[in-house]
Short mmCIF file of C-alpha atoms in Angstrom, two decimals:
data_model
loop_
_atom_site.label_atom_id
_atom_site.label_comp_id
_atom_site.label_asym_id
_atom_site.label_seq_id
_atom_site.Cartn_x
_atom_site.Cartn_y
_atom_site.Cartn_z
CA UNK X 1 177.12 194.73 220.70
CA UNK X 2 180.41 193.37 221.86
CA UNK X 3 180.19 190.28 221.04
CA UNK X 4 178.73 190.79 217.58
CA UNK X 5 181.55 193.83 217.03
CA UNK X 6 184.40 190.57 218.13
CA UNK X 7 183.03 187.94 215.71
CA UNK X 8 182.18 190.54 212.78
CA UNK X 9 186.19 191.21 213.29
CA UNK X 10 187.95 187.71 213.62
CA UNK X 11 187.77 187.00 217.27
CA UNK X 12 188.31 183.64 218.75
CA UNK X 13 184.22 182.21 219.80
CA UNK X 14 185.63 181.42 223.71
CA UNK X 15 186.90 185.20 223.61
CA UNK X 16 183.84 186.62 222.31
CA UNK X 17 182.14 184.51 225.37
CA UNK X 18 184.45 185.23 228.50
CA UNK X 19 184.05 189.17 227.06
CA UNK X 20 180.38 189.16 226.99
CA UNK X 21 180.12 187.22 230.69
CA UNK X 22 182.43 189.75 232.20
CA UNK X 23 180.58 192.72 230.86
CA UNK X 24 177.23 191.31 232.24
CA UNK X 25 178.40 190.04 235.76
CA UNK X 26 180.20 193.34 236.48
CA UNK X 27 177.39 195.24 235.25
CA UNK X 28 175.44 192.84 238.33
CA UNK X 29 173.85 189.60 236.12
CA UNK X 30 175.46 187.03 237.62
CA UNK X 31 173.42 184.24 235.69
CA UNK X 32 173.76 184.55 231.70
CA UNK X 33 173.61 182.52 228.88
CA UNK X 34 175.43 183.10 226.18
CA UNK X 35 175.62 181.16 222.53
CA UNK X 36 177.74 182.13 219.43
CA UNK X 37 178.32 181.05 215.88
CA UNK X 38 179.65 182.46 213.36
CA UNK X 39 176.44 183.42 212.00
CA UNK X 40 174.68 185.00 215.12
CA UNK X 41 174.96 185.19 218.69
CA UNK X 42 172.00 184.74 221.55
CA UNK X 43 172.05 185.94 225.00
CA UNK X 44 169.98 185.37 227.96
CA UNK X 45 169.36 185.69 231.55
CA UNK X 46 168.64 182.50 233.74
CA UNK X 47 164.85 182.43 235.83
CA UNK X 48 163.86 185.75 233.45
CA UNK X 49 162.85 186.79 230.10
CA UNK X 50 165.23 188.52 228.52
CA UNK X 51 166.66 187.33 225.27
CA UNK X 52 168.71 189.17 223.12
CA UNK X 53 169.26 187.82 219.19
CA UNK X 54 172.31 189.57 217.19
CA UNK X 55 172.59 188.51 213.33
CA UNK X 56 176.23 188.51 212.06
CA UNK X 57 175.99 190.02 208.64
CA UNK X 58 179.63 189.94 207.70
CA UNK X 59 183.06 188.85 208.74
CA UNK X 60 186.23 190.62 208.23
CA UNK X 61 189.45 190.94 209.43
CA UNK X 62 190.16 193.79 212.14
CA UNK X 63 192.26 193.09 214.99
CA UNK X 64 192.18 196.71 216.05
CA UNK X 65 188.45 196.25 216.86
CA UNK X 66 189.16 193.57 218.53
CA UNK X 67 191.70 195.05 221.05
CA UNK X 68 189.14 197.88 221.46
CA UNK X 69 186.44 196.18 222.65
CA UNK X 70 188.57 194.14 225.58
CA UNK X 71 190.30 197.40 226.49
CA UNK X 72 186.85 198.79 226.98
CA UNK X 73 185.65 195.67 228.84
CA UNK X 74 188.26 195.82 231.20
CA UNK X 75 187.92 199.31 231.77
CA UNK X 76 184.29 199.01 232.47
CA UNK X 77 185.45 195.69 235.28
CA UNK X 78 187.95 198.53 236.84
CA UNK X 79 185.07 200.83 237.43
CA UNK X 80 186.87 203.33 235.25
CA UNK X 81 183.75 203.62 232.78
CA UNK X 82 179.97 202.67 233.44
CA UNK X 83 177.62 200.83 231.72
CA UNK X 84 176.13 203.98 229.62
CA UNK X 85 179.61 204.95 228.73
CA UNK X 86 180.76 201.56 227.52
CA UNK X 87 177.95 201.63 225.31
CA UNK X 88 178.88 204.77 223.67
CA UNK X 89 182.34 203.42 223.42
CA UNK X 90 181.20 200.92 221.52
CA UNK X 91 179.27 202.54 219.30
CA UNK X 92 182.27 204.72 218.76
CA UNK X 93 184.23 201.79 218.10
CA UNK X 94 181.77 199.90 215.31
CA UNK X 95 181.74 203.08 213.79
CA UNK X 96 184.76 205.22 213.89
CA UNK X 97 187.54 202.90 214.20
CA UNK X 98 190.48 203.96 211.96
CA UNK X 99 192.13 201.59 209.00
CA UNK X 100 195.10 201.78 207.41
CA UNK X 101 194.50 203.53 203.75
CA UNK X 102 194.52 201.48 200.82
CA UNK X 103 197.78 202.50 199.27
CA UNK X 104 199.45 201.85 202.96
CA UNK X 105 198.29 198.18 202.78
CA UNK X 106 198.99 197.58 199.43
CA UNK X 107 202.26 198.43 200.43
CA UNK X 108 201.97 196.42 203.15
CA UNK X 109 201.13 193.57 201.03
CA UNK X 110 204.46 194.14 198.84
CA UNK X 111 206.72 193.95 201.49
CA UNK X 112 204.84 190.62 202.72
CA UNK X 113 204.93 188.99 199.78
CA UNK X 114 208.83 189.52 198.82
CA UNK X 115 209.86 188.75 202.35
CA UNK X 116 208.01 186.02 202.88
CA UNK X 117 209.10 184.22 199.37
CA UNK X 118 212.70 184.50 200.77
CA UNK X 119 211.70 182.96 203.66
CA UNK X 120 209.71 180.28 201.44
CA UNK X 121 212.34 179.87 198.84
CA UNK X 122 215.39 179.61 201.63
CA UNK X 123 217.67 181.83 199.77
CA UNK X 124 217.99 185.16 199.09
CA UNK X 125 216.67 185.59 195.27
CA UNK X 126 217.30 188.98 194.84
CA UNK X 127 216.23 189.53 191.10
CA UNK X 128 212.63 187.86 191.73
CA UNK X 129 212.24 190.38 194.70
CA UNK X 130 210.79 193.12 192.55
CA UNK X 131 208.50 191.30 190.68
CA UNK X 132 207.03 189.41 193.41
CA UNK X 133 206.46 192.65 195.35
CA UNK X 134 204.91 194.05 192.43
CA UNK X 135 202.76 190.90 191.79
CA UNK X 136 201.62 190.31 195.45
CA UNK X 137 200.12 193.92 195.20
CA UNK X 138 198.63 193.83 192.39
CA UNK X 139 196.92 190.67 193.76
CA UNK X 140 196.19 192.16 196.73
CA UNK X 141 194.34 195.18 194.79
CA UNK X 142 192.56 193.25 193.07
CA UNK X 143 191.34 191.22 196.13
CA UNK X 144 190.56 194.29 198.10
CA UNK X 145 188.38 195.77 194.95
CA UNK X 146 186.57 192.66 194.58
CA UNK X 147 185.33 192.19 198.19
CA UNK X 148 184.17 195.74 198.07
CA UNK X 149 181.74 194.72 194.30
CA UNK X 150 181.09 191.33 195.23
CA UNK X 151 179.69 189.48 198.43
CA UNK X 152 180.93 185.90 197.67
CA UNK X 153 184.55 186.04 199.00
CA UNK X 154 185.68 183.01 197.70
CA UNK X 155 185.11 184.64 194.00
CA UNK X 156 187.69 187.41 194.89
CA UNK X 157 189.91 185.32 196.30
CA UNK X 158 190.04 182.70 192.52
CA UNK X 159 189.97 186.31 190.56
CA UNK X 160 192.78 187.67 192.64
CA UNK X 161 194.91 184.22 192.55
CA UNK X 162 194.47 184.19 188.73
CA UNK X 163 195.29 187.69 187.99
CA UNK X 164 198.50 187.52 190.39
CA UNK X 165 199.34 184.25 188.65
CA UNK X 166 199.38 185.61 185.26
CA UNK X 167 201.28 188.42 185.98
CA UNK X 168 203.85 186.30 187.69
CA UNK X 169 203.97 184.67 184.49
CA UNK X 170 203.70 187.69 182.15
CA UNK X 171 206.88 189.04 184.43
CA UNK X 172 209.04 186.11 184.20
CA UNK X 173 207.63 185.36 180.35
CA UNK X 174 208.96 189.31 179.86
CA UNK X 175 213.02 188.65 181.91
CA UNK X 176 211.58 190.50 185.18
CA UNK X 177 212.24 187.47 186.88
CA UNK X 178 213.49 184.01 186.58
CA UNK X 179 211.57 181.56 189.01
CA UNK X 180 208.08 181.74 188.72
CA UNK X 181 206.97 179.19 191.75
CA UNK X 182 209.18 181.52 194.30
CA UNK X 183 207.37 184.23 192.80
CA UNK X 184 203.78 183.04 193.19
CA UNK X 185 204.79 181.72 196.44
CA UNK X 186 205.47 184.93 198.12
CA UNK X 187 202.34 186.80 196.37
CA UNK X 188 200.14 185.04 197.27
CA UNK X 189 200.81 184.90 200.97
CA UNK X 190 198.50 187.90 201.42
CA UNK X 191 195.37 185.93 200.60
CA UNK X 192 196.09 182.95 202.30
CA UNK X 193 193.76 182.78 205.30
CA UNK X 194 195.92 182.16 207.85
CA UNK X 195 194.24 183.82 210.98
CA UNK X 196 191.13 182.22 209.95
CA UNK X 197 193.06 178.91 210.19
CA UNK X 198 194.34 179.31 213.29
CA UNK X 199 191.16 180.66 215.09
CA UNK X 200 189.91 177.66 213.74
CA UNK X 201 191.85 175.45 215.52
CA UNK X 202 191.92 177.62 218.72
CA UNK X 203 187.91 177.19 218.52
CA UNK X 204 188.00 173.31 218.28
CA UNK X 205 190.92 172.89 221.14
CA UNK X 206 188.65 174.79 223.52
CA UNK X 207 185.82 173.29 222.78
CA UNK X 208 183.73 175.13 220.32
CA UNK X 209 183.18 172.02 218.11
CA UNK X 210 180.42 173.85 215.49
CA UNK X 211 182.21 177.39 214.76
CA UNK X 212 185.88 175.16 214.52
CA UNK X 213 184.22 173.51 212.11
CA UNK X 214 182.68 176.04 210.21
CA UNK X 215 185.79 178.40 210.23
CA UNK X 216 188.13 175.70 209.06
CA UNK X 217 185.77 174.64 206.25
CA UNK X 218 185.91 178.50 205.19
CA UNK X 219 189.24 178.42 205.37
CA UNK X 220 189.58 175.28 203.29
CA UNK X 221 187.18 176.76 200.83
CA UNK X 222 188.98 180.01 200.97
CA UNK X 223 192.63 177.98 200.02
CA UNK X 224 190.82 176.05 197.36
CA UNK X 225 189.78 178.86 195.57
CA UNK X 226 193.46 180.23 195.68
CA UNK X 227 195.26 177.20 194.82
CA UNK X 228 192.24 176.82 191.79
CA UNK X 229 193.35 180.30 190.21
CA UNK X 230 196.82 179.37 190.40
CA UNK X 231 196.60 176.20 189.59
CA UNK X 232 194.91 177.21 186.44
CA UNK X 233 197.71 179.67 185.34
CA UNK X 234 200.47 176.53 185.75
CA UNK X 235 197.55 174.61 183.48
CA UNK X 236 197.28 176.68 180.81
CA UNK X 237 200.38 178.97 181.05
CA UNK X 238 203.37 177.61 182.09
#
């Protein structure tokens, strides 16, 4: 439960591991096996037979989750909880772990997107800062709606690229701003999938060669179908 609870929630592979071989040689396995992908996880105990399967139905991004579940594997090392109790904690956790509301992360995503296009564009553009916060939340909204209707990702993400990229345009097009590439810039910095990317690379440096590979092809796919929506607004637009 752990382990699937990490990798359902953005965790590194080699963190998902060292957690689940901690929990099971304090809890008095010594000798475990354990195997992950991105897809599913497997579990074992040398010389007997016990195997447990766990099928990874979705991925997100929760970092809180994350946190969570080490806290409560290093609590159950320390003695502080036992085994019973961590497994109630984690139920608790898969369950009832609090996010942000909507509204707070489309705010969120404004303030992201006009601070990082500063950052991007090396000056401070004060008249595009506005309409790119406006834009980056809309595309953010429309990303967020998306995922919730449809189950191939990388669908939202070319709907929600498009959509912010003609409303970049429709803004500038309407004297709400004057540089549309700053503006796109910073709005779409919300989408890009940059924890995926580096979790990627964090996989492939320590070794995990297959889920490196697989998360950084996701990612790639995921970019692709970002720079496609925008690149389609600049084609037929602008």
């Amino acid at each position: 439960m752990a382990g699937r609870i990490m990798i359902e929630n953005g965790s590194e592979m080699y963190r998902v591991e060292d957690t689940m071989n901690r929990i099971a040689q304090n809890a008095g396995e010594k000798d475990v096996v354990v195997f992950t992908t991105p897809m599913g996880l497997f579990m074992g105990i040398k010389n007997k037979h016990y195997v447990q399967l766990r099928a990874i139905q979705s991925r997100t991004m929760n970092l809180e989750k994350v946190s969570r579940v080490n806290s409560l594997s290093r609590e159950f090392a320390q003695h502080q909880i036992n085994l019973n109790q961590l497994h109630h904690e984690l139920e608790l956790v898969d369950r009832n772990t609090p996010v942000f509301p909507f509204w707070e992360q489309v705010v969120a995503a404004a303030i992201v997107s006009c601070t990082l296009m500063i950052i991007f564009a090396g000056e401070y553009d004060w008249i595009d800062m506005p309409l790119c916060a406006v834009v980056g939340a809309i595309g953010y909204a429309i990303f967020y709606y998306l995922n919730l209707w449809s189950n191939v990702r990388f669908v939202s993400e070319f709907m929600a690229s498009f959509i912010l990229g003609l409303a970049a345009f429709v803004g500038v097009h309407l004297g709400l701003g004057h540089n549309i590439n700053n503006i796109i810039i910073g709005a779409v910095m919300p989408l890009v999938p940059g924890v995926a990317i580096t979790n990627a690379f964090r996989d492939l440096l320590a070794g995990h060669l297959l889920t490196g590979i697989s998360r950084a092809t996701e990612a790639v796919l995921s970019a692709c179908a970002i720079g496609t929506g925008i690149a389609l607004i600049f084609r037929f637009f602008v």
